[in-house]
Amino acid sequence: MKNMKKLLVIIFVFSIQFINAQDQELIRAKKFFDRTYYTEAIVLYQKLADERPSQEVIKNLADSYFYTNDLVKAQRYYRLLVKNYNKDLNREYYFRYAQTLKATNSVEDSNINLKEYYALSGNPDDVVNFEKSLKTLENVSAIGKRFEIKNLAINTPNSEFGAVKYNDDLVFAGVKLKPGLLDKKFKWDNETYLNLVSIPLKNLNSADSVVHYFAKELKTGMHESNAVFTKDGKTIYFTRNNSKNGKRRKDEKKISNLQIFKAELVNGKWTNITSLPFNSPNYSVEHPALSADEKVLYFASDMPGSLGSFDIYSVNINKGAFDTPKNLGPNVNTDKREQFPFASMDNKLYFSSDGHLGYGSLDVFVSEIKGSEYGEAVNIGLPLNSNLDDFAFNIDSNSKEGYFASNREGGKGSDDIYQFKEIKDLIVEDCKQFIAGTITDVDTKLALENATVILQDSENKTLNTITTTADGKFSFTVACEASYKVSAFKENYTNASTILTLDKTRDKSNDASLALKSLEAIKQEEKLIAENKRKQEIIIEENNKKKEALAAIELKEKEKKAKEAAIVAAEVKKTEKVKEILAQEKDVIKDKDRLIIKTDPIYFDYNMWYIRKESKVVLGRVVELMKKYPGMVIEIGSHTDSRGNAKFNEDLSQKRANSTREFIIQSGIDAKRVSAKGYGESVPIIKCKTDEACSEEDHELNRRSEFVIKNL
């Protein structure tokens, strides 16, 4: 137990010592960070981030990488900061995170974080202005390649920038390629201090050219950069650390701010090196540039009253004296960095900024100089501006050639000098397309003159109206990514319209041709249609009549065939029936083509027609057969001899036939089954030439009653 207590005490003491050591490292890291010794700060913060991360550690580590231009590593820690330590996080970190995202070409994510940055400002106009800037940058991109650029052979793995022509040389800021042991290093990024160096212009593209110090009398143990010369070459303005008599001066935070110095060329030597009167040990004044008439000096500074970390200022020069510097205002300056001004011969102010929306961190922008006013800053475009830093720009307005510096990928070092030539003008236009076409007659295909064509937006607001000329053509210039309605009108014609939804392809032509129908043509067509309709109706009527006639003929044919078939069937049936009756009934006989009931003679008294008693017995057999065969229909044929008057005989025979019929009906046979016909003397069995030519037997044979079976 005693040993256990001893062990716990040792662990406790060790833990306190470890925590104290971490606290000491945090204090040291913060000290380096505050003094802008970012390279040393990174070593300590990186260890603390791995062992004991906190919002402060992650913020300062991200910032240290950011300020030393290691944007890929900075992005990693800004992402961690935004994701895990965003409570009460200053909105500035969304901006810096967005800048690092641009460095890795994550443009969409960068814009999302920039929008969040502007949204957190509390001013709704900031988001609106950001969206507007996005649109403007898109319009700049649409111009395409504005510059031809070339990396100079004189570049090294270290920094080179701020190139300007001086006589036959190119003067720029650079560091030695192989620093010696005693050379001081700039604590910010661990490079040796910058000096003004030069090389003959003719040797720019020679990799083995020797670069010399521009003027040893200007060289100190501090930074010298960004020289600008008067046209006569006798005065130089340049940037140097705050110093006096060659010794560095620092502010209360032990930071040696930058200042602009002036020197004069006397007998081949730069002398009278003086600090400009508006310099201060408490803020930086840097990157001098002269106006075309050399009456205005431009520079960058973070002096009190600046809108951002650095702003562009101007100061009037009056016979060597300097007026009070003036901030160029919000068209040029933002709440971020604006540095490296350059005034061209054609009154344009170029500068680099990360506050105006661009493709990378620092992009080059241009503002029109209009007296004491400055136009709205515009990104000068691709490919001069990249996803990293592009700065120290200058251009000859006549030759359109110049130099700039960039730390973009594909260079030889951290910052390289590039030579460029401007090949396209900076014409920034909103994306536009064309809606064009021809108004024609739908039938004749001919162009229609004096047709009215109206362009409307998606809310049916009229944007433009055109009257076609003889060629019937029209054309509208419209914005991209919108919907439009095109309508055409002409007197005595129908109207027509079409709707088009446009994409964002610039200068695309969209066909909206329309064809109108003549009202006269419509009238004629309607008349023709009516005539054709009537003709069709007539044809249909005639066809229907023909069909009806054919149907009637077919029906008659069918009926005829049916009747014929029925007759045939009836004949067959009758024949069968006749055969059956002939076979079964001995009283039924065949007489040529007739079927008759063979009976004993029916006698009538002379010139009388009533049925005698003995005849009733004979007729009973007829009645019996008719009852046996209910379908039997008979005709009673009564005949007389030839003696007497023919008319009398005919009447007598008819009366006799009628009497016979009446007897059969009264015997129970349906009257419809019995018909009576008196033939008189017209159908004799034996023809008598004269009454005396025939015997009494012959006359008796002719006096007869026949029962002819008409149907069975």
XYZ file of C-alpha atoms in Angstrom, residues 31-333:
303
model
C 4.940 34.736 -28.334
C 6.310 33.631 -31.710
C 2.872 34.058 -33.274
C 2.401 37.596 -31.930
C 5.824 38.606 -33.238
C 4.912 37.131 -36.679
C 7.591 34.458 -36.346
C 5.205 32.026 -37.954
C 7.737 29.389 -38.957
C 8.795 28.894 -35.310
C 5.189 29.116 -34.122
C 4.114 26.294 -36.475
C 6.533 23.800 -34.883
C 5.095 24.376 -31.404
C 1.435 24.714 -32.436
C 1.622 21.557 -34.527
C 2.771 19.574 -31.479
C 0.089 21.151 -29.281
C -2.589 20.451 -31.917
C -1.678 16.767 -31.827
C -1.497 16.542 -28.035
C -3.908 19.105 -26.599
C -5.996 20.795 -29.318
C -8.074 23.845 -28.494
C -9.742 26.596 -30.443
C -6.791 28.939 -29.869
C -4.218 26.338 -30.901
C -6.119 25.344 -34.062
C -6.782 28.995 -34.988
C -3.176 30.111 -34.578
C -1.798 27.029 -36.315
C -4.149 27.581 -39.266
C -3.228 31.276 -39.376
C 0.496 30.506 -39.204
C 0.203 28.252 -42.240
C -2.010 30.867 -43.918
C 0.466 33.721 -43.383
C 3.356 31.597 -44.658
C 1.327 30.672 -47.769
C 1.064 26.968 -46.993
C -2.608 27.104 -47.877
C -3.126 23.341 -48.202
C -2.170 22.757 -44.545
C -3.984 25.912 -43.514
C -7.131 24.522 -45.173
C -6.945 21.363 -43.061
C -6.970 23.311 -39.788
C -9.483 25.929 -40.904
C -11.789 23.068 -41.810
C -11.291 21.590 -38.341
C -11.872 25.004 -36.799
C -15.118 25.653 -38.712
C -16.420 22.151 -38.058
C -15.503 21.609 -34.378
C -14.760 25.032 -32.895
C -17.358 27.241 -34.564
C -19.041 28.460 -31.385
C -18.504 32.215 -31.218
C -15.994 31.846 -34.045
C -15.027 35.125 -35.669
C -16.508 35.263 -39.169
C -13.069 36.133 -40.519
C -12.152 32.454 -40.355
C -14.819 31.544 -42.902
C -13.140 34.011 -45.237
C -9.680 32.564 -44.713
C -11.013 29.027 -45.074
C -12.617 30.076 -48.364
C -9.277 31.448 -49.577
C -7.549 28.129 -48.886
C -10.317 26.277 -50.708
C -9.645 28.400 -53.778
C -6.009 27.340 -53.548
C -7.085 23.717 -54.078
C -9.621 24.677 -56.771
C -12.577 23.822 -54.518
C -14.446 26.805 -55.930
C -17.969 25.714 -55.024
C -17.053 25.026 -51.382
C -15.149 28.300 -51.292
C -18.216 30.236 -52.435
C -20.369 28.478 -49.837
C -18.051 29.629 -47.054
C -17.766 33.123 -48.510
C -21.543 33.361 -48.542
C -21.592 32.258 -44.904
C -18.951 34.903 -44.153
C -21.059 37.675 -45.697
C -24.259 36.334 -44.125
C -22.667 36.602 -40.668
C -22.005 40.317 -41.190
C -25.601 41.101 -40.251
C -25.970 43.312 -43.332
C -28.241 41.658 -45.946
C -26.714 43.838 -48.663
C -23.414 41.999 -48.206
C -24.908 38.731 -49.490
C -26.604 40.569 -52.371
C -23.318 42.242 -53.321
C -21.501 38.916 -53.078
C -23.991 37.311 -55.483
C -23.494 40.272 -57.807
C -19.717 39.829 -57.616
C -20.078 36.143 -58.474
C -21.999 37.135 -61.589
C -19.376 39.744 -62.533
C -16.553 37.231 -62.090
C -18.450 34.763 -64.258
C -18.698 37.474 -66.932
C -14.946 38.090 -66.698
C -14.277 34.354 -67.034
C -16.449 34.275 -70.135
C -13.983 36.568 -71.950
C -11.575 33.636 -71.916
C -7.809 33.876 -72.202
C -6.913 37.587 -71.973
C -3.162 37.179 -71.574
C -0.271 35.170 -72.856
C 2.060 34.568 -69.914
C 5.586 33.176 -69.587
C 7.604 32.203 -66.540
C 11.013 33.927 -66.748
C 14.179 31.860 -66.768
C 15.666 34.068 -64.033
C 13.296 32.692 -61.383
C 14.668 30.549 -58.560
C 13.144 28.369 -55.801
C 13.089 31.526 -53.628
C 10.940 34.638 -54.063
C 11.197 37.036 -56.980
C 8.627 39.768 -57.555
C 8.100 43.475 -58.214
C 9.770 43.552 -61.637
C 10.061 46.963 -63.354
C 12.114 48.183 -66.284
C 14.934 50.598 -65.575
C 16.901 51.688 -68.617
C 18.093 48.405 -70.182
C 17.690 46.353 -67.039
C 14.921 44.611 -65.173
C 14.919 45.510 -61.475
C 13.077 43.298 -59.010
C 13.104 42.009 -55.441
C 14.812 38.687 -54.761
C 16.820 36.626 -52.300
C 20.030 34.732 -52.723
C 19.628 31.220 -54.078
C 22.118 29.777 -51.565
C 22.128 31.854 -48.392
C 25.260 31.739 -46.269
C 25.406 30.811 -42.626
C 25.581 34.419 -41.534
C 22.706 35.625 -43.730
C 19.722 36.617 -41.648
C 16.424 34.882 -42.337
C 13.029 36.463 -42.339
C 11.203 34.906 -39.433
C 7.855 35.144 -41.212
C 8.601 32.530 -43.900
C 12.162 31.420 -43.137
C 13.659 32.962 -46.285
C 16.612 35.346 -46.302
C 15.764 39.033 -46.575
C 14.765 40.578 -49.891
C 17.063 42.854 -51.853
C 16.679 44.864 -55.017
C 18.504 43.016 -57.799
C 18.792 43.550 -61.558
C 19.522 41.759 -64.799
C 19.899 43.035 -68.372
C 16.644 42.751 -70.274
C 18.402 40.849 -73.022
C 19.237 38.066 -70.558
C 15.731 37.541 -69.153
C 15.256 34.202 -70.856
C 18.694 32.866 -70.082
C 18.656 30.515 -67.101
C 22.409 30.904 -66.413
C 22.350 34.718 -66.401
C 23.966 36.384 -63.418
C 21.732 38.576 -61.262
C 23.454 41.473 -59.508
C 22.464 43.669 -56.623
C 20.836 46.685 -58.191
C 22.657 49.186 -56.012
C 24.841 48.181 -53.102
C 24.285 51.568 -51.517
C 20.600 50.649 -51.170
C 21.282 47.198 -49.728
C 20.869 46.714 -45.982
C 20.269 43.806 -43.650
C 16.543 44.343 -44.078
C 13.924 43.931 -46.800
C 14.140 46.120 -49.887
C 11.541 45.623 -52.621
C 9.048 47.158 -55.029
C 11.071 49.882 -56.696
C 9.536 52.510 -58.934
C 11.494 55.125 -60.902
C 10.718 58.553 -62.265
C 10.799 58.832 -66.040
C 14.183 60.555 -65.990
C 15.588 57.637 -63.983
C 17.019 59.947 -61.301
C 14.608 59.217 -58.465
C 13.668 55.887 -56.939
C 10.924 55.029 -54.464
C 11.131 51.610 -52.801
C 9.914 49.642 -49.820
C 12.153 48.861 -46.829
C 11.730 47.924 -43.197
C 11.461 50.817 -40.783
C 15.050 51.856 -40.120
C 17.338 54.740 -39.393
C 20.997 54.948 -40.310
C 20.849 51.320 -41.493
C 19.427 50.015 -38.227
C 16.047 48.358 -37.933
C 13.351 50.041 -35.906
C 10.430 48.226 -34.308
C 7.084 49.198 -32.876
C 5.894 48.409 -29.353
C 5.014 44.869 -30.501
C 8.607 44.497 -31.679
C 7.480 44.422 -35.325
C 9.517 46.273 -37.905
C 6.872 47.746 -40.189
C 7.524 48.575 -43.824
C 8.103 52.095 -45.087
C 8.631 53.825 -48.407
C 12.000 55.389 -48.988
C 13.164 57.782 -51.640
C 16.667 58.086 -53.115
C 18.265 60.225 -55.807
C 20.839 59.265 -58.396
C 23.864 61.541 -58.087
C 27.030 60.828 -60.033
C 25.995 57.245 -60.592
C 25.245 56.597 -56.916
C 21.938 56.503 -55.088
C 22.130 59.052 -52.344
C 19.869 61.156 -50.142
C 18.018 58.049 -48.977
C 15.120 59.402 -46.960
C 11.981 58.006 -45.349
C 8.823 59.639 -46.673
C 7.109 61.961 -44.208
C 3.896 59.964 -43.901
C 5.756 56.819 -42.809
C 5.246 55.665 -39.232
C 6.870 53.077 -36.952
C 3.356 51.970 -35.938
C 2.033 50.846 -39.325
C 3.294 49.866 -42.751
C 3.546 52.041 -45.830
C 4.601 50.010 -48.868
C 4.547 49.337 -52.623
C 5.029 52.793 -54.176
C 3.669 53.614 -57.634
C 3.719 56.869 -59.616
C 0.953 58.356 -61.729
C 1.673 58.950 -65.415
C 2.388 62.644 -64.749
C 4.394 61.755 -61.594
C 2.296 64.167 -59.551
C 0.644 61.432 -57.497
C 2.277 58.676 -55.507
C 0.161 55.583 -54.819
C 0.968 53.128 -52.045
C -0.532 50.502 -49.735
C -0.861 50.980 -45.986
C -2.611 49.701 -42.888
C -2.521 53.155 -41.327
C -5.390 54.226 -39.039
C -8.531 54.915 -41.026
C -7.935 52.046 -43.432
C -11.008 50.068 -44.429
C -9.158 46.769 -44.170
C -5.808 45.306 -43.219
C -4.209 47.179 -46.120
C -5.723 49.866 -48.363
C -4.525 51.738 -51.417
C -3.759 55.422 -50.785
C -2.678 58.343 -52.922
C -0.654 61.390 -52.016
C -0.063 64.468 -54.161
C 3.510 65.531 -54.834
C 4.059 69.285 -54.990
C 7.599 70.204 -55.957
C 9.033 67.391 -53.903
C 6.685 67.961 -50.964
C 3.942 65.507 -50.049
C 0.364 66.368 -49.143
C -1.759 64.374 -46.744
C -2.428 60.806 -48.031
C -5.984 60.015 -49.108
C -7.732 56.663 -48.968
C -9.028 55.775 -52.443
C -12.378 54.723 -51.030
C -14.711 51.692 -51.278
C -14.589 51.283 -55.052
C -10.960 50.262 -54.649
C -10.534 49.297 -50.992
